[in-house]
Amino acid sequence: MALQKTLKVFTSYLQKHFSCLLWGLLTLIAENTYSQTIVKEFARDSANTYFCTGITTKNKTIPLQYDTIVKIALLYFPELENTKIKIRIKKQASPLTARPRIFTFFRKATKRKYIITISNKTDSRFSAILLSNLSFNAQIGVVGHELSHISDYNKRVGFYFLKLLFMHLSKKKMDQFEYKTDMRCIEHGLGYKLLSWSKEVRFKLNLIQWNGIKHLNEQGRERYMNPESIMRAINQNQIYK
């Protein structure tokens, strides 16, 4: 009798919670699928139809003109599904930046809010690489870079952001910071998009590489990964096989 009663309770529990368990399993599968689906090149005309249908943008504020590229990039960051992110457009020197809202530094990651700023006007030297002037895949790549920052910030505690403020005073530290962020973007599956951005920026600015972190093959120093470094990282990562 005790065994029958136990089985009855267990069966009732499974029936009651099966849908939740199944939904959780399907969500986990979907998240891993999205984060591992490698697309070498998106076509602007078809991307919205095939890749953005049904994407939830809960807690996200996205300018309409960048809706599609942001949604595609977010596909590769399922861990940011519930993260509060506001994307705004305003004049600033850097084409794109990502940071937490100042007054949320010391909150838990689940309570923190982030701002991605897209510049619509900058120094004439950099106007060619404003987001609005980049190709579709390069846009996805650089947005992925900024989301990589936020993904990392979500793992940090408040005092890290004070440390980060001082890191901006050191070129060497910032070289490492941005280089690691590029690597994080590649690990999320946006390596080919980052490659598009890297090639396009260097072409438009007539750069061989950014000054910055010294690379292993002694090619020089680079703050953001150059195309050769990106391809090497892609070839070494199993998700691109």
PDB file of C-alpha atoms in Angstrom:
ATOM      1  CA  MET A   1       0.000   0.000   0.000  1.00  0.00           C
ATOM      2  CA  ALA A   2       2.807   2.382   0.876  1.00  0.00           C
ATOM      3  CA  LEU A   3       4.490   1.675  -2.472  1.00  0.00           C
ATOM      4  CA  GLN A   4       1.246   2.244  -4.386  1.00  0.00           C
ATOM      5  CA  LYS A   5       0.703   5.513  -2.561  1.00  0.00           C
ATOM      6  CA  THR A   6       4.234   6.638  -3.316  1.00  0.00           C
ATOM      7  CA  LEU A   7       3.846   5.775  -7.016  1.00  0.00           C
ATOM      8  CA  LYS A   8       0.540   7.624  -7.142  1.00  0.00           C
ATOM      9  CA  VAL A   9       2.083  10.765  -5.632  1.00  0.00           C
ATOM     10  CA  PHE A  10       5.095  10.534  -7.960  1.00  0.00           C
ATOM     11  CA  THR A  11       2.849  10.064 -11.029  1.00  0.00           C
ATOM     12  CA  SER A  12       0.729  13.024  -9.980  1.00  0.00           C
ATOM     13  CA  TYR A  13       3.861  15.154  -9.587  1.00  0.00           C
ATOM     14  CA  LEU A  14       5.121  14.219 -13.061  1.00  0.00           C
ATOM     15  CA  GLN A  15       1.759  14.997 -14.642  1.00  0.00           C
ATOM     16  CA  LYS A  16       1.626  18.334 -12.873  1.00  0.00           C
ATOM     17  CA  HIS A  17       5.158  19.398 -13.738  1.00  0.00           C
ATOM     18  CA  PHE A  18       5.758  17.593 -17.032  1.00  0.00           C
ATOM     19  CA  SER A  19       4.956  20.609 -19.164  1.00  0.00           C
ATOM     20  CA  CYS A  20       7.361  22.770 -17.180  1.00  0.00           C
ATOM     21  CA  LEU A  21      10.110  20.164 -17.399  1.00  0.00           C
ATOM     22  CA  LEU A  22       9.525  19.694 -21.124  1.00  0.00           C
ATOM     23  CA  TRP A  23       9.514  23.435 -21.753  1.00  0.00           C
ATOM     24  CA  GLY A  24      12.740  23.805 -19.815  1.00  0.00           C
ATOM     25  CA  LEU A  25      14.375  21.027 -21.851  1.00  0.00           C
ATOM     26  CA  LEU A  26      13.206  22.510 -25.149  1.00  0.00           C
ATOM     27  CA  THR A  27      14.423  25.955 -24.096  1.00  0.00           C
ATOM     28  CA  LEU A  28      17.834  24.520 -23.232  1.00  0.00           C
ATOM     29  CA  ILE A  29      18.045  22.766 -26.595  1.00  0.00           C
ATOM     30  CA  ALA A  30      16.948  25.925 -28.401  1.00  0.00           C
ATOM     31  CA  GLU A  31      19.506  28.045 -26.574  1.00  0.00           C
ATOM     32  CA  ASN A  32      22.330  25.684 -27.439  1.00  0.00           C
ATOM     33  CA  THR A  33      21.126  25.490 -31.047  1.00  0.00           C
ATOM     34  CA  TYR A  34      20.985  29.265 -31.438  1.00  0.00           C
ATOM     35  CA  SER A  35      24.375  29.764 -29.850  1.00  0.00           C
ATOM     36  CA  GLN A  36      25.979  27.115 -32.058  1.00  0.00           C
ATOM     37  CA  THR A  37      24.312  27.800 -35.435  1.00  0.00           C
ATOM     38  CA  ILE A  38      27.099  29.140 -37.618  1.00  0.00           C
ATOM     39  CA  VAL A  39      26.115  31.256 -40.604  1.00  0.00           C
ATOM     40  CA  LYS A  40      28.968  32.610 -42.692  1.00  0.00           C
ATOM     41  CA  GLU A  41      26.950  35.369 -44.304  1.00  0.00           C
ATOM     42  CA  PHE A  42      23.473  36.750 -43.731  1.00  0.00           C
ATOM     43  CA  ALA A  43      21.475  38.301 -46.565  1.00  0.00           C
ATOM     44  CA  ARG A  44      19.723  41.462 -45.406  1.00  0.00           C
ATOM     45  CA  ASP A  45      16.532  40.777 -47.379  1.00  0.00           C
ATOM     46  CA  SER A  46      15.962  37.297 -45.966  1.00  0.00           C
ATOM     47  CA  ALA A  47      17.465  37.622 -42.475  1.00  0.00           C
ATOM     48  CA  ASN A  48      14.373  39.096 -40.866  1.00  0.00           C
ATOM     49  CA  THR A  49      12.120  36.382 -42.304  1.00  0.00           C
ATOM     50  CA  TYR A  50      14.246  33.354 -41.481  1.00  0.00           C
ATOM     51  CA  PHE A  51      16.146  34.328 -38.358  1.00  0.00           C
ATOM     52  CA  CYS A  52      14.140  36.952 -36.464  1.00  0.00           C
ATOM     53  CA  THR A  53      10.661  35.438 -36.432  1.00  0.00           C
ATOM     54  CA  GLY A  54       9.560  34.750 -32.881  1.00  0.00           C
ATOM     55  CA  ILE A  55      12.652  36.196 -31.194  1.00  0.00           C
ATOM     56  CA  THR A  56      11.686  37.699 -27.857  1.00  0.00           C
ATOM     57  CA  THR A  57      13.214  41.036 -26.961  1.00  0.00           C
ATOM     58  CA  LYS A  58      11.989  41.220 -23.395  1.00  0.00           C
ATOM     59  CA  ASN A  59      13.631  44.051 -21.451  1.00  0.00           C
ATOM     60  CA  LYS A  60      15.251  45.363 -24.654  1.00  0.00           C
ATOM     61  CA  THR A  61      14.853  48.815 -26.200  1.00  0.00           C
ATOM     62  CA  ILE A  62      15.987  48.668 -29.827  1.00  0.00           C
ATOM     63  CA  PRO A  63      15.883  51.480 -32.421  1.00  0.00           C
ATOM     64  CA  LEU A  64      13.704  50.383 -35.328  1.00  0.00           C
ATOM     65  CA  GLN A  65      16.417  50.912 -37.928  1.00  0.00           C
ATOM     66  CA  TYR A  66      18.688  48.374 -36.183  1.00  0.00           C
ATOM     67  CA  ASP A  67      15.990  45.935 -35.108  1.00  0.00           C
ATOM     68  CA  THR A  68      17.022  43.088 -37.413  1.00  0.00           C
ATOM     69  CA  ILE A  69      20.770  43.169 -36.764  1.00  0.00           C
ATOM     70  CA  VAL A  70      20.300  43.352 -32.999  1.00  0.00           C
ATOM     71  CA  LYS A  71      17.847  40.447 -33.027  1.00  0.00           C
ATOM     72  CA  ILE A  72      20.233  38.298 -35.045  1.00  0.00           C
ATOM     73  CA  ALA A  73      23.124  39.112 -32.713  1.00  0.00           C
ATOM     74  CA  LEU A  74      20.959  38.357 -29.659  1.00  0.00           C
ATOM     75  CA  LEU A  75      20.305  34.860 -31.029  1.00  0.00           C
ATOM     76  CA  TYR A  76      23.905  34.050 -30.162  1.00  0.00           C
ATOM     77  CA  PHE A  77      23.590  35.320 -26.591  1.00  0.00           C
ATOM     78  CA  PRO A  78      20.728  33.327 -25.032  1.00  0.00           C
ATOM     79  CA  GLU A  79      22.125  34.147 -21.586  1.00  0.00           C
ATOM     80  CA  LEU A  80      21.048  37.770 -22.174  1.00  0.00           C
ATOM     81  CA  GLU A  81      17.393  36.901 -22.748  1.00  0.00           C
ATOM     82  CA  ASN A  82      16.229  38.558 -19.517  1.00  0.00           C
ATOM     83  CA  THR A  83      18.969  41.182 -19.296  1.00  0.00           C
ATOM     84  CA  LYS A  84      17.777  44.788 -19.423  1.00  0.00           C
ATOM     85  CA  ILE A  85      19.464  46.511 -22.368  1.00  0.00           C
ATOM     86  CA  LYS A  86      18.668  49.904 -23.849  1.00  0.00           C
ATOM     87  CA  ILE A  87      20.159  50.724 -27.246  1.00  0.00           C
ATOM     88  CA  ARG A  88      20.252  54.429 -27.984  1.00  0.00           C
ATOM     89  CA  ILE A  89      21.526  56.636 -30.788  1.00  0.00           C
ATOM     90  CA  LYS A  90      23.443  59.817 -30.014  1.00  0.00           C
ATOM     91  CA  LYS A  91      26.575  61.751 -30.912  1.00  0.00           C
ATOM     92  CA  GLN A  92      29.774  60.390 -29.372  1.00  0.00           C
ATOM     93  CA  ALA A  93      33.391  59.865 -30.392  1.00  0.00           C
ATOM     94  CA  SER A  94      33.335  56.055 -30.344  1.00  0.00           C
ATOM     95  CA  PRO A  95      31.087  54.405 -32.957  1.00  0.00           C
ATOM     96  CA  LEU A  96      29.699  51.945 -30.352  1.00  0.00           C
ATOM     97  CA  THR A  97      30.010  51.493 -26.602  1.00  0.00           C
ATOM     98  CA  ALA A  98      28.404  49.246 -23.996  1.00  0.00           C
ATOM     99  CA  ARG A  99      28.282  49.878 -20.265  1.00  0.00           C
ATOM    100  CA  PRO A 100      26.103  49.331 -17.222  1.00  0.00           C
ATOM    101  CA  ARG A 101      23.971  52.209 -16.017  1.00  0.00           C
ATOM    102  CA  ILE A 102      26.090  53.943 -13.392  1.00  0.00           C
ATOM    103  CA  PHE A 103      23.613  53.528 -10.552  1.00  0.00           C
ATOM    104  CA  THR A 104      23.272  49.766 -11.195  1.00  0.00           C
ATOM    105  CA  PHE A 105      26.974  48.913 -10.794  1.00  0.00           C
ATOM    106  CA  PHE A 106      26.499  47.337  -7.383  1.00  0.00           C
ATOM    107  CA  ARG A 107      23.236  45.558  -8.077  1.00  0.00           C
ATOM    108  CA  LYS A 108      22.983  41.848  -8.771  1.00  0.00           C
ATOM    109  CA  ALA A 109      23.469  40.999 -12.437  1.00  0.00           C
ATOM    110  CA  THR A 110      19.751  40.162 -12.721  1.00  0.00           C
ATOM    111  CA  LYS A 111      18.888  43.682 -11.533  1.00  0.00           C
ATOM    112  CA  ARG A 112      21.491  45.519 -13.552  1.00  0.00           C
ATOM    113  CA  LYS A 113      20.682  47.654 -16.610  1.00  0.00           C
ATOM    114  CA  TYR A 114      22.954  48.240 -19.596  1.00  0.00           C
ATOM    115  CA  ILE A 115      23.236  50.878 -22.294  1.00  0.00           C
ATOM    116  CA  ILE A 116      24.613  50.351 -25.788  1.00  0.00           C
ATOM    117  CA  THR A 117      25.240  53.687 -27.473  1.00  0.00           C
ATOM    118  CA  ILE A 118      25.363  53.861 -31.253  1.00  0.00           C
ATOM    119  CA  SER A 119      27.003  57.024 -32.487  1.00  0.00           C
ATOM    120  CA  ASN A 120      25.332  58.938 -35.304  1.00  0.00           C
ATOM    121  CA  LYS A 121      28.053  61.572 -35.506  1.00  0.00           C
ATOM    122  CA  THR A 122      31.750  61.441 -34.693  1.00  0.00           C
ATOM    123  CA  ASP A 123      35.120  62.777 -35.791  1.00  0.00           C
ATOM    124  CA  SER A 124      35.372  62.870 -39.580  1.00  0.00           C
ATOM    125  CA  ARG A 125      38.180  60.313 -39.463  1.00  0.00           C
ATOM    126  CA  PHE A 126      35.802  57.673 -38.115  1.00  0.00           C
ATOM    127  CA  SER A 127      32.544  58.578 -39.845  1.00  0.00           C
ATOM    128  CA  ALA A 128      33.091  55.797 -42.405  1.00  0.00           C
ATOM    129  CA  ILE A 129      32.875  53.152 -39.662  1.00  0.00           C
ATOM    130  CA  LEU A 130      29.747  54.416 -37.937  1.00  0.00           C
ATOM    131  CA  LEU A 131      27.254  51.569 -37.653  1.00  0.00           C
ATOM    132  CA  SER A 132      24.973  53.119 -40.273  1.00  0.00           C
ATOM    133  CA  ASN A 133      27.845  53.097 -42.792  1.00  0.00           C
ATOM    134  CA  LEU A 134      28.825  49.454 -42.343  1.00  0.00           C
ATOM    135  CA  SER A 135      27.681  46.456 -44.347  1.00  0.00           C
ATOM    136  CA  PHE A 136      24.969  44.201 -42.897  1.00  0.00           C
ATOM    137  CA  ASN A 137      27.257  41.413 -41.656  1.00  0.00           C
ATOM    138  CA  ALA A 138      29.814  43.852 -40.244  1.00  0.00           C
ATOM    139  CA  GLN A 139      26.979  45.523 -38.317  1.00  0.00           C
ATOM    140  CA  ILE A 140      26.038  42.181 -36.763  1.00  0.00           C
ATOM    141  CA  GLY A 141      29.679  41.544 -35.883  1.00  0.00           C
ATOM    142  CA  VAL A 142      30.262  44.778 -34.024  1.00  0.00           C
ATOM    143  CA  VAL A 143      26.913  44.554 -32.202  1.00  0.00           C
ATOM    144  CA  GLY A 144      28.004  41.044 -31.203  1.00  0.00           C
ATOM    145  CA  HIS A 145      31.203  42.552 -29.812  1.00  0.00           C
ATOM    146  CA  GLU A 146      29.178  44.910 -27.609  1.00  0.00           C
ATOM    147  CA  LEU A 147      26.890  42.098 -26.455  1.00  0.00           C
ATOM    148  CA  SER A 148      30.042  40.150 -25.576  1.00  0.00           C
ATOM    149  CA  HIS A 149      30.946  42.981 -23.199  1.00  0.00           C
ATOM    150  CA  ILE A 150      27.539  42.745 -21.536  1.00  0.00           C
ATOM    151  CA  SER A 151      27.727  38.955 -21.304  1.00  0.00           C
ATOM    152  CA  ASP A 152      31.026  39.368 -19.448  1.00  0.00           C
ATOM    153  CA  TYR A 153      29.704  42.183 -17.233  1.00  0.00           C
ATOM    154  CA  ASN A 154      26.878  39.929 -16.083  1.00  0.00           C
ATOM    155  CA  LYS A 155      29.458  37.643 -14.478  1.00  0.00           C
ATOM    156  CA  ARG A 156      31.093  40.495 -12.572  1.00  0.00           C
ATOM    157  CA  VAL A 157      30.432  42.105  -9.213  1.00  0.00           C
ATOM    158  CA  GLY A 158      30.247  45.824  -8.523  1.00  0.00           C
ATOM    159  CA  PHE A 159      33.872  46.505  -7.633  1.00  0.00           C
ATOM    160  CA  TYR A 160      34.973  45.168 -11.019  1.00  0.00           C
ATOM    161  CA  PHE A 161      33.455  48.235 -12.672  1.00  0.00           C
ATOM    162  CA  LEU A 162      35.495  50.544 -10.469  1.00  0.00           C
ATOM    163  CA  LYS A 163      38.557  48.577 -11.528  1.00  0.00           C
ATOM    164  CA  LEU A 164      37.453  48.916 -15.151  1.00  0.00           C
ATOM    165  CA  LEU A 165      37.394  52.701 -14.822  1.00  0.00           C
ATOM    166  CA  PHE A 166      41.073  52.651 -13.868  1.00  0.00           C
ATOM    167  CA  MET A 167      41.849  50.130 -16.612  1.00  0.00           C
ATOM    168  CA  HIS A 168      40.927  52.834 -19.139  1.00  0.00           C
ATOM    169  CA  LEU A 169      44.050  54.692 -18.016  1.00  0.00           C
ATOM    170  CA  SER A 170      46.268  51.855 -19.258  1.00  0.00           C
ATOM    171  CA  LYS A 171      46.564  51.200 -22.981  1.00  0.00           C
ATOM    172  CA  LYS A 172      47.967  47.739 -22.296  1.00  0.00           C
ATOM    173  CA  LYS A 173      45.014  46.784 -20.076  1.00  0.00           C
ATOM    174  CA  MET A 174      42.498  48.069 -22.607  1.00  0.00           C
ATOM    175  CA  ASP A 175      44.282  46.193 -25.397  1.00  0.00           C
ATOM    176  CA  GLN A 176      43.810  42.968 -23.443  1.00  0.00           C
ATOM    177  CA  PHE A 177      40.241  43.887 -22.520  1.00  0.00           C
ATOM    178  CA  GLU A 178      39.095  44.446 -26.110  1.00  0.00           C
ATOM    179  CA  TYR A 179      41.079  41.505 -27.491  1.00  0.00           C
ATOM    180  CA  LYS A 180      39.423  39.145 -25.000  1.00  0.00           C
ATOM    181  CA  THR A 181      36.026  40.593 -25.908  1.00  0.00           C
ATOM    182  CA  ASP A 182      36.628  39.779 -29.579  1.00  0.00           C
ATOM    183  CA  MET A 183      37.559  36.240 -28.564  1.00  0.00           C
ATOM    184  CA  ARG A 184      34.346  35.982 -26.535  1.00  0.00           C
ATOM    185  CA  CYS A 185      32.354  37.085 -29.586  1.00  0.00           C
ATOM    186  CA  ILE A 186      33.987  34.330 -31.651  1.00  0.00           C
ATOM    187  CA  GLU A 187      33.238  31.751 -28.958  1.00  0.00           C
ATOM    188  CA  HIS A 188      29.557  32.722 -29.120  1.00  0.00           C
ATOM    189  CA  GLY A 189      29.454  31.854 -32.832  1.00  0.00           C
ATOM    190  CA  LEU A 190      29.754  35.279 -34.487  1.00  0.00           C
ATOM    191  CA  GLY A 191      33.302  34.842 -35.718  1.00  0.00           C
ATOM    192  CA  TYR A 192      32.507  35.325 -39.403  1.00  0.00           C
ATOM    193  CA  LYS A 193      30.517  38.472 -38.642  1.00  0.00           C
ATOM    194  CA  LEU A 194      33.389  39.836 -36.583  1.00  0.00           C
ATOM    195  CA  LEU A 195      35.676  38.978 -39.487  1.00  0.00           C
ATOM    196  CA  SER A 196      33.482  41.070 -41.806  1.00  0.00           C
ATOM    197  CA  TRP A 197      33.719  43.999 -39.404  1.00  0.00           C
ATOM    198  CA  SER A 198      37.480  43.619 -38.948  1.00  0.00           C
ATOM    199  CA  LYS A 199      38.160  43.580 -42.700  1.00  0.00           C
ATOM    200  CA  GLU A 200      35.816  46.459 -43.456  1.00  0.00           C
ATOM    201  CA  VAL A 201      37.132  48.739 -40.721  1.00  0.00           C
ATOM    202  CA  ARG A 202      40.738  48.169 -41.729  1.00  0.00           C
ATOM    203  CA  PHE A 203      39.919  48.815 -45.381  1.00  0.00           C
ATOM    204  CA  LYS A 204      37.998  52.019 -44.678  1.00  0.00           C
ATOM    205  CA  LEU A 205      40.571  53.382 -42.236  1.00  0.00           C
ATOM    206  CA  ASN A 206      43.511  52.118 -44.305  1.00  0.00           C
ATOM    207  CA  LEU A 207      44.860  50.155 -41.335  1.00  0.00           C
ATOM    208  CA  ILE A 208      46.879  46.966 -41.391  1.00  0.00           C
ATOM    209  CA  GLN A 209      46.060  46.398 -37.728  1.00  0.00           C
ATOM    210  CA  TRP A 210      45.088  48.316 -34.634  1.00  0.00           C
ATOM    211  CA  ASN A 211      47.904  49.193 -32.304  1.00  0.00           C
ATOM    212  CA  GLY A 212      47.623  47.100 -29.188  1.00  0.00           C
ATOM    213  CA  ILE A 213      48.240  43.677 -27.709  1.00  0.00           C
ATOM    214  CA  LYS A 214      51.298  41.856 -29.011  1.00  0.00           C
ATOM    215  CA  HIS A 215      50.288  38.794 -30.984  1.00  0.00           C
ATOM    216  CA  LEU A 216      51.870  35.371 -30.622  1.00  0.00           C
ATOM    217  CA  ASN A 217      53.284  35.320 -34.139  1.00  0.00           C
ATOM    218  CA  GLU A 218      55.119  38.611 -33.582  1.00  0.00           C
ATOM    219  CA  GLN A 219      53.090  40.422 -36.262  1.00  0.00           C
ATOM    220  CA  GLY A 220      52.861  43.424 -34.015  1.00  0.00           C
ATOM    221  CA  ARG A 221      50.372  44.740 -31.487  1.00  0.00           C
ATOM    222  CA  GLU A 222      46.609  44.800 -31.872  1.00  0.00           C
ATOM    223  CA  ARG A 223      43.775  46.053 -29.681  1.00  0.00           C
ATOM    224  CA  TYR A 224      41.035  44.453 -31.770  1.00  0.00           C
ATOM    225  CA  MET A 225      41.751  41.141 -33.439  1.00  0.00           C
ATOM    226  CA  ASN A 226      42.939  41.452 -37.029  1.00  0.00           C
ATOM    227  CA  PRO A 227      41.447  39.166 -39.720  1.00  0.00           C
ATOM    228  CA  GLU A 228      44.289  36.653 -39.469  1.00  0.00           C
ATOM    229  CA  SER A 229      43.833  36.351 -35.708  1.00  0.00           C
ATOM    230  CA  ILE A 230      40.069  35.925 -36.087  1.00  0.00           C
ATOM    231  CA  MET A 231      40.438  33.181 -38.700  1.00  0.00           C
ATOM    232  CA  ARG A 232      42.974  31.404 -36.525  1.00  0.00           C
ATOM    233  CA  ALA A 233      40.547  31.483 -33.589  1.00  0.00           C
ATOM    234  CA  ILE A 234      37.698  30.261 -35.817  1.00  0.00           C
ATOM    235  CA  ASN A 235      39.774  27.346 -37.123  1.00  0.00           C
ATOM    236  CA  GLN A 236      40.693  26.333 -33.576  1.00  0.00           C
ATOM    237  CA  ASN A 237      37.126  26.402 -32.254  1.00  0.00           C
ATOM    238  CA  GLN A 238      35.032  23.230 -32.557  1.00  0.00           C
ATOM    239  CA  ILE A 239      31.708  25.049 -33.044  1.00  0.00           C
ATOM    240  CA  TYR A 240      32.891  26.128 -36.498  1.00  0.00           C
ATOM    241  CA  LYS A 241      33.710  22.602 -37.650  1.00  0.00           C
TER     242      LYS A 241
END
